[in-house]
Short mmCIF file of C-alpha atoms in Angstrom, two decimals:
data_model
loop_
_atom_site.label_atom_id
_atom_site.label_comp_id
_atom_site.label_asym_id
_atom_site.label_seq_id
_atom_site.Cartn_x
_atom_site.Cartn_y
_atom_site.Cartn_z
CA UNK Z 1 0.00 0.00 0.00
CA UNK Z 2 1.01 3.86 -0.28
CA UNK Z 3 3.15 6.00 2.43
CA UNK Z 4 0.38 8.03 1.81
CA UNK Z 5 -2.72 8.05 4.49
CA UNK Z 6 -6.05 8.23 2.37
CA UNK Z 7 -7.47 10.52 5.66
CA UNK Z 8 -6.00 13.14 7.57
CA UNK Z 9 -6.54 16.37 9.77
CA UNK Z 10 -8.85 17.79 7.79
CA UNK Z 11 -10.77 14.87 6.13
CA UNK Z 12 -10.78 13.12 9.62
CA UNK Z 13 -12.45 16.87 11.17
CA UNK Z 14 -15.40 16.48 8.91
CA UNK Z 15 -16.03 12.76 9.36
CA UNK Z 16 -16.17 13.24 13.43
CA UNK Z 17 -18.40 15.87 12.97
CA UNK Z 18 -20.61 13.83 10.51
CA UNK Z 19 -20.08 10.89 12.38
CA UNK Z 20 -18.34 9.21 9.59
CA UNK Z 21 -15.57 7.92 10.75
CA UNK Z 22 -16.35 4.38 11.19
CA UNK Z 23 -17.86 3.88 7.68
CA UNK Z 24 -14.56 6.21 6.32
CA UNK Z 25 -12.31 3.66 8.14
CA UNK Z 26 -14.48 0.61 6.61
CA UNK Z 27 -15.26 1.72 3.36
CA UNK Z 28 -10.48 1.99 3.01
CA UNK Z 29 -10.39 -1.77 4.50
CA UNK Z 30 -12.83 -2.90 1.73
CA UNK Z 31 -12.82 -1.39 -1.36
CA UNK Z 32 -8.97 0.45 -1.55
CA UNK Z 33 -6.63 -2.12 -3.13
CA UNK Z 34 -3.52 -1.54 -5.38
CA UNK Z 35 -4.03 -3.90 -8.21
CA UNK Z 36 -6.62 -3.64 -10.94
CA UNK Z 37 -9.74 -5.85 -10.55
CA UNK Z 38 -11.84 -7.18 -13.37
CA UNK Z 39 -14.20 -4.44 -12.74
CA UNK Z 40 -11.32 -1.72 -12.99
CA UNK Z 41 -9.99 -3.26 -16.17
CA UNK Z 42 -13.33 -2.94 -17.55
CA UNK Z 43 -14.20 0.11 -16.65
CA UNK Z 44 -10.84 1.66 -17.95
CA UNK Z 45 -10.77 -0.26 -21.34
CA UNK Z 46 -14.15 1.26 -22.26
CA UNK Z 47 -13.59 4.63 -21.24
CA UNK Z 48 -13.02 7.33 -23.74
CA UNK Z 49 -12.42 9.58 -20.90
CA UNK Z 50 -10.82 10.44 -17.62
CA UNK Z 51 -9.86 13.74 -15.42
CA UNK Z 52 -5.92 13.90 -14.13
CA UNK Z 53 -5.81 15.91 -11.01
CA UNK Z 54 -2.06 17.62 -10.25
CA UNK Z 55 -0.32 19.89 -8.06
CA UNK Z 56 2.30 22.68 -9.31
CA UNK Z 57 5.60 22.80 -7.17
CA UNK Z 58 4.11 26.06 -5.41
CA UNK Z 59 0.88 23.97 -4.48
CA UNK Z 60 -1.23 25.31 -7.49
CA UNK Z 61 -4.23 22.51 -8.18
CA UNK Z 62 -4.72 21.45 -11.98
CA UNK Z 63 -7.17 19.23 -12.96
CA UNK Z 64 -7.68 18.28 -16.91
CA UNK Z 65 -10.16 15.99 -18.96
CA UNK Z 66 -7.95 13.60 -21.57
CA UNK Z 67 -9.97 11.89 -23.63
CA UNK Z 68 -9.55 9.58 -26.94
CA UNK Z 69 -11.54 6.67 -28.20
CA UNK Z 70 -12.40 3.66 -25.77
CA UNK Z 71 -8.85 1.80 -25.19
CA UNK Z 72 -6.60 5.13 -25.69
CA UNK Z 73 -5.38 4.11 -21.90
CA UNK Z 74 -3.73 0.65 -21.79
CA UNK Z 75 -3.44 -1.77 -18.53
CA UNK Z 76 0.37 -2.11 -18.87
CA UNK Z 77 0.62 -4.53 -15.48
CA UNK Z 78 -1.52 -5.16 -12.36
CA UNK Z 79 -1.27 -1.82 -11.35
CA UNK Z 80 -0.04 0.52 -14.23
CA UNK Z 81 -2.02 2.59 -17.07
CA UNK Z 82 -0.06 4.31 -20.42
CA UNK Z 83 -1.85 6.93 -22.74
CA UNK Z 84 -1.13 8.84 -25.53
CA UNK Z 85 -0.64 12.79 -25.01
CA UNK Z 86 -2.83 14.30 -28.03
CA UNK Z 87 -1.59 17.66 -29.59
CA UNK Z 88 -3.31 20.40 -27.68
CA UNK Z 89 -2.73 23.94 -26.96
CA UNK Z 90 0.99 23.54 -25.83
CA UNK Z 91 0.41 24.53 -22.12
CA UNK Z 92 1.23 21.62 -20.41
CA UNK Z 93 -0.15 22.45 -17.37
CA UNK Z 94 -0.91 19.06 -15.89
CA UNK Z 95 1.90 17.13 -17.16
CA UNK Z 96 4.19 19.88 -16.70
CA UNK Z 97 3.16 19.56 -12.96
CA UNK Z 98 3.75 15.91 -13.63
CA UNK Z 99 7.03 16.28 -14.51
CA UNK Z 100 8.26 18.17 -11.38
CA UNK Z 101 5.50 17.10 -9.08
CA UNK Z 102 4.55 13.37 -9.93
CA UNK Z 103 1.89 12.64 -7.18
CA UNK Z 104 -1.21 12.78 -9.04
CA UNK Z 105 -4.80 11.12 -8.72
CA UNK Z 106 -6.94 9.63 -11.91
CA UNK Z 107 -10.80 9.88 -12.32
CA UNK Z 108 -12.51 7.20 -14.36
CA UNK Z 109 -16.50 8.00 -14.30
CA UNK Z 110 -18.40 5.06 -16.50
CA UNK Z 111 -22.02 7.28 -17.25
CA UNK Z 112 -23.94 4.32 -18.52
CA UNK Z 113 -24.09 1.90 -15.35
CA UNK Z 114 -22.78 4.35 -13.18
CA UNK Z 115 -19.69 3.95 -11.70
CA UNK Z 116 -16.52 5.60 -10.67
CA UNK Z 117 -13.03 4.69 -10.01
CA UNK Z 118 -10.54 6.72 -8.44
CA UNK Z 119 -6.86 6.15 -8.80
CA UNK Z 120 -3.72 7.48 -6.81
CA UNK Z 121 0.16 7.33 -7.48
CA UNK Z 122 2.51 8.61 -9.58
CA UNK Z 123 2.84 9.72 -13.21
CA UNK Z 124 6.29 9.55 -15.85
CA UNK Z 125 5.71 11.71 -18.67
CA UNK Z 126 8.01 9.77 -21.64
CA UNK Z 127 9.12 11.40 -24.71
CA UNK Z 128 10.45 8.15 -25.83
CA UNK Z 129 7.97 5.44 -24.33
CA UNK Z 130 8.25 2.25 -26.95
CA UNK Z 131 4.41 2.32 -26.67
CA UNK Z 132 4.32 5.29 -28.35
CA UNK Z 133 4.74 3.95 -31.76
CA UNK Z 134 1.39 1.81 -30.79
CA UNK Z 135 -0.28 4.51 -30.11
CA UNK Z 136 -1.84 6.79 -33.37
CA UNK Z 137 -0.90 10.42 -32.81
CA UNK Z 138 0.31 10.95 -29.39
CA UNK Z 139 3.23 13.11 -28.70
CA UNK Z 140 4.45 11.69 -25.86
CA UNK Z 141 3.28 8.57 -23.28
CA UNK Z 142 2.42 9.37 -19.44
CA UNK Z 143 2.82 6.21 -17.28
CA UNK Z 144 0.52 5.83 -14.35
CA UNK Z 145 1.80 3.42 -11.02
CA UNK Z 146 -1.08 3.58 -8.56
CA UNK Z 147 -0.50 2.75 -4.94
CA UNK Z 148 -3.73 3.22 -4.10
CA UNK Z 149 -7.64 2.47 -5.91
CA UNK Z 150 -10.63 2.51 -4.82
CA UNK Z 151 -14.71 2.58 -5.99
CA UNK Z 152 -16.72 5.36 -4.97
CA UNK Z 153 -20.14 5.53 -4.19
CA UNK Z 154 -22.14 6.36 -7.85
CA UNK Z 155 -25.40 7.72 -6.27
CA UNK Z 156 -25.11 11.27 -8.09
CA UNK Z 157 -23.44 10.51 -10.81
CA UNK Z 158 -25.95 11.62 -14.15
CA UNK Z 159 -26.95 8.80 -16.56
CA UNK Z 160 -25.41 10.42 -20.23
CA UNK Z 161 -24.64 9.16 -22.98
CA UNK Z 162 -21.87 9.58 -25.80
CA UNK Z 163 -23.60 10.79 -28.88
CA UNK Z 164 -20.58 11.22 -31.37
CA UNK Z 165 -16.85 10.78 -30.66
CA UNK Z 166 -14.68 14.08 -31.64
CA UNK Z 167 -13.47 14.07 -35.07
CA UNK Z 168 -10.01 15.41 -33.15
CA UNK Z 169 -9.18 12.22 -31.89
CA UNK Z 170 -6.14 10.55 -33.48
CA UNK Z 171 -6.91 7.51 -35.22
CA UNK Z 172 -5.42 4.99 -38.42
CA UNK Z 173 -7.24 6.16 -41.52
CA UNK Z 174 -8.24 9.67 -40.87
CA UNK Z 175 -6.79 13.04 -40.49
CA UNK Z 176 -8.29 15.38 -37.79
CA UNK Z 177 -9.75 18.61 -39.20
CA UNK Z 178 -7.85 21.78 -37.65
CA UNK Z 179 -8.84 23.31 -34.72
CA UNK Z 180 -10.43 26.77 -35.41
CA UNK Z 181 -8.24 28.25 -32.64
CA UNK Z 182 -5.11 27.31 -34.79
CA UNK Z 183 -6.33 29.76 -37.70
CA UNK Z 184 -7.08 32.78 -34.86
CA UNK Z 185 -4.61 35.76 -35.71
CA UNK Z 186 -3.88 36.06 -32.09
CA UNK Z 187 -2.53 32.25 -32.09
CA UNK Z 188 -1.57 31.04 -35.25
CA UNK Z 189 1.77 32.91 -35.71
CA UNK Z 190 2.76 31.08 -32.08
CA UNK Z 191 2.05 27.66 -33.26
CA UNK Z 192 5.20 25.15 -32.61
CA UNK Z 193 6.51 24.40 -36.22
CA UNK Z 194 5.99 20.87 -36.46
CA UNK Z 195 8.26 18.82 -39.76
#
């Protein structure tokens, strides 16, 4: 398991004044674990989506949606995930904290049963990852080790649907359109020359 405590001052404030402290404590001893179940796996092969949460050295919180098409993030062992970085707008906010501040936690969210899975550990971003020949269009591989999953309760999470995948996402046979914001005056002089 992780050197890191899932509760602490403040978490463990709040559940003695809600009186949750027992079902806290029971709900880590049953459902946190630090290899991926059959559930997990499923739930992460057919996601097309997931939020990254990161810290900047100074403490800043960054939080960012990655998405692709349904298997974009491999199972590369019991208990780490790869995906494909996507061209985006070259800020690199969350894997820039990555890179200097690894600790980082994963949000899966499954809309159609519901579910959620929540991941914790550490991130490599890898401008020469081997998988990243595998993988159609990325820039770069980040590599996920989690010390620490768990389930968490899917009560108000909204039943949605996907109604169209975007036409941005790399994949063999088809060349994403450009994005409007590259042909802005105000950006398009800026753009990284790519050859």
């Amino acid at each position: 398991m992780t050197d890191h405590p899932l509760y602490h001052e403040g978490t463990r404030r709040l559940q003695d004044h809600f009186d949750t402290r027992r079902i806290a404590d029971r709900l880590e001893q049953v459902t946190s674990h630090t290899e991926f179940t059959d559930k997990n796996r499923d739930l992460i092969q057919k996601s097309a989506m997931f939020f990254m949460a990161s810290v900047s050295p100074d403490g800043q919180p960054d939080v960012s949606y990655k998405g692709g098409l349904p298997g974009f993030v491999r199972i590369v062992d019991s208990h780490t995930l790869a995906w494909p970085d996507y061209d985006g707008n070259g800020m690199f906010r969350t894997l820039g904290n990555a890179l200097i501040t690894p600790r980082v936690s994963l949000l899966f969210v499954d809309f159609d049963l519901p579910r959620r899975l929540r991941l914790h550990g550490t991130a490599s971003v890898n401008l020469d990852d081997p998988l990243l020949e595998e993988m159609t269009g990325g820039q770069l591989v980040v590599r996920f080790n989690a010390d620490r999953m768990f389930s968490n309760c899917p009560r108000y999470i909204h039943r949605m649907s996907v109604l169209e995948y975007s036409a941005y996402v790399p994949r063999e046979d088809h060349e994403p359109p450009v994005p409007a914001w590259k042909t802005d005056p105000n950006f398009r002089d800026h753009l990284p020359k790519r050859g």
